[in-house]
C-alpha cells in the first residue's frame, strides 16, 4: 500500500513554517568515532548548534547509539541537505 511508505525529509517539511525547532534522530553502531563524525556533519549544516540541543542514548547492550539533535531549522532546504548528508554517512544506520 502506498500509505505504508514513510514520508521523506522533503515531504515532512512541506507543512512546516520556518524557522522552527526540528528534531532529527540518528541511529548507528556505537564506535569510538561515531558521535564525533555525526556531530561534524550536523555542525556543517547547523553551525550554531549547542550541546543542550543534543541528547544521546545507548542501546541496552551498548551496541548502538541514538543521537537526537533538536535543531533550529531555518529552511526546508537546510533540513533536506542535512538529512541527505547524514544518510550518506557510513556511521548512520537509520535516520528518523
Short mmCIF file of C-alpha atoms in Angstrom, two decimals:
data_model
loop_
_atom_site.label_atom_id
_atom_site.label_comp_id
_atom_site.label_asym_id
_atom_site.label_seq_id
_atom_site.Cartn_x
_atom_site.Cartn_y
_atom_site.Cartn_z
CA UNK A 1 0.00 0.00 0.00
CA UNK A 2 1.18 3.49 -0.78
CA UNK A 3 0.03 4.69 2.66
CA UNK A 4 2.63 2.43 4.31
CA UNK A 5 5.57 4.27 2.75
CA UNK A 6 7.13 6.62 5.32
CA UNK A 7 7.44 10.26 4.26
CA UNK A 8 10.81 11.58 3.16
CA UNK A 9 12.51 14.52 4.88
CA UNK A 10 11.37 16.63 1.93
CA UNK A 11 7.73 15.61 2.41
CA UNK A 12 7.85 16.13 6.18
CA UNK A 13 8.99 19.73 5.78
CA UNK A 14 6.16 20.70 3.41
CA UNK A 15 3.81 21.55 6.29
CA UNK A 16 6.33 23.35 8.48
CA UNK A 17 6.77 27.08 8.84
CA UNK A 18 10.39 28.15 9.18
CA UNK A 19 12.31 28.90 11.30
CA UNK A 20 11.23 26.03 13.54
CA UNK A 21 12.55 23.61 16.13
CA UNK A 22 13.16 20.32 14.29
CA UNK A 23 14.29 17.05 15.92
CA UNK A 24 16.44 14.64 13.91
CA UNK A 25 17.30 11.25 15.41
CA UNK A 26 20.35 9.39 14.12
CA UNK A 27 20.93 5.72 14.95
CA UNK A 28 24.23 3.99 14.31
CA UNK A 29 26.62 1.32 15.52
CA UNK A 30 28.45 2.56 18.55
CA UNK A 31 32.15 3.21 17.93
CA UNK A 32 34.96 5.44 19.16
CA UNK A 33 34.40 7.87 16.27
CA UNK A 34 30.67 7.62 15.53
CA UNK A 35 29.49 10.53 17.72
CA UNK A 36 32.28 12.86 16.56
CA UNK A 37 31.65 12.02 12.89
CA UNK A 38 27.91 12.63 13.16
CA UNK A 39 28.41 15.82 15.19
CA UNK A 40 30.73 17.15 12.47
CA UNK A 41 28.13 16.53 9.76
CA UNK A 42 25.36 18.20 11.76
CA UNK A 43 27.55 21.21 12.63
CA UNK A 44 28.35 21.75 8.93
CA UNK A 45 24.64 22.39 8.39
CA UNK A 46 23.80 23.86 11.81
CA UNK A 47 26.83 25.89 12.96
CA UNK A 48 25.02 27.41 15.96
CA UNK A 49 24.11 24.00 17.46
CA UNK A 50 24.53 23.94 21.23
CA UNK A 51 25.33 20.89 23.36
CA UNK A 52 21.97 21.34 25.15
CA UNK A 53 20.26 20.56 21.82
CA UNK A 54 21.84 17.09 21.68
CA UNK A 55 20.58 14.01 23.53
CA UNK A 56 22.17 10.58 23.22
CA UNK A 57 21.11 7.14 24.35
CA UNK A 58 22.90 3.81 24.07
CA UNK A 59 21.02 0.59 23.39
CA UNK A 60 20.56 -1.87 26.25
CA UNK A 61 23.55 -3.94 25.18
CA UNK A 62 25.60 -0.86 24.21
CA UNK A 63 25.93 -1.93 20.54
CA UNK A 64 24.00 1.01 19.09
CA UNK A 65 23.75 4.71 19.82
CA UNK A 66 20.85 7.05 19.08
CA UNK A 67 21.54 10.76 18.99
CA UNK A 68 18.72 13.29 18.79
CA UNK A 69 19.61 16.76 17.52
CA UNK A 70 16.89 19.36 18.03
CA UNK A 71 17.96 22.00 15.54
CA UNK A 72 16.67 25.48 14.85
CA UNK A 73 15.86 24.80 11.20
CA UNK A 74 15.89 27.91 9.04
CA UNK A 75 14.52 26.36 5.84
CA UNK A 76 13.28 23.21 4.17
CA UNK A 77 16.46 23.16 2.10
CA UNK A 78 18.60 23.10 5.25
CA UNK A 79 16.71 20.11 6.69
CA UNK A 80 16.83 18.18 3.41
CA UNK A 81 20.56 18.88 2.91
CA UNK A 82 21.31 17.75 6.47
CA UNK A 83 19.23 14.58 6.08
CA UNK A 84 20.97 13.75 2.80
CA UNK A 85 24.42 14.29 4.32
CA UNK A 86 23.58 12.10 7.31
CA UNK A 87 22.14 9.34 5.12
CA UNK A 88 25.36 9.33 3.09
CA UNK A 89 27.45 8.65 6.20
CA UNK A 90 28.68 5.10 6.81
CA UNK A 91 28.09 5.70 10.53
CA UNK A 92 24.32 6.08 10.09
CA UNK A 93 22.06 3.03 10.09
CA UNK A 94 18.76 4.87 10.43
CA UNK A 95 17.55 8.45 10.35
CA UNK A 96 14.24 9.43 11.96
#
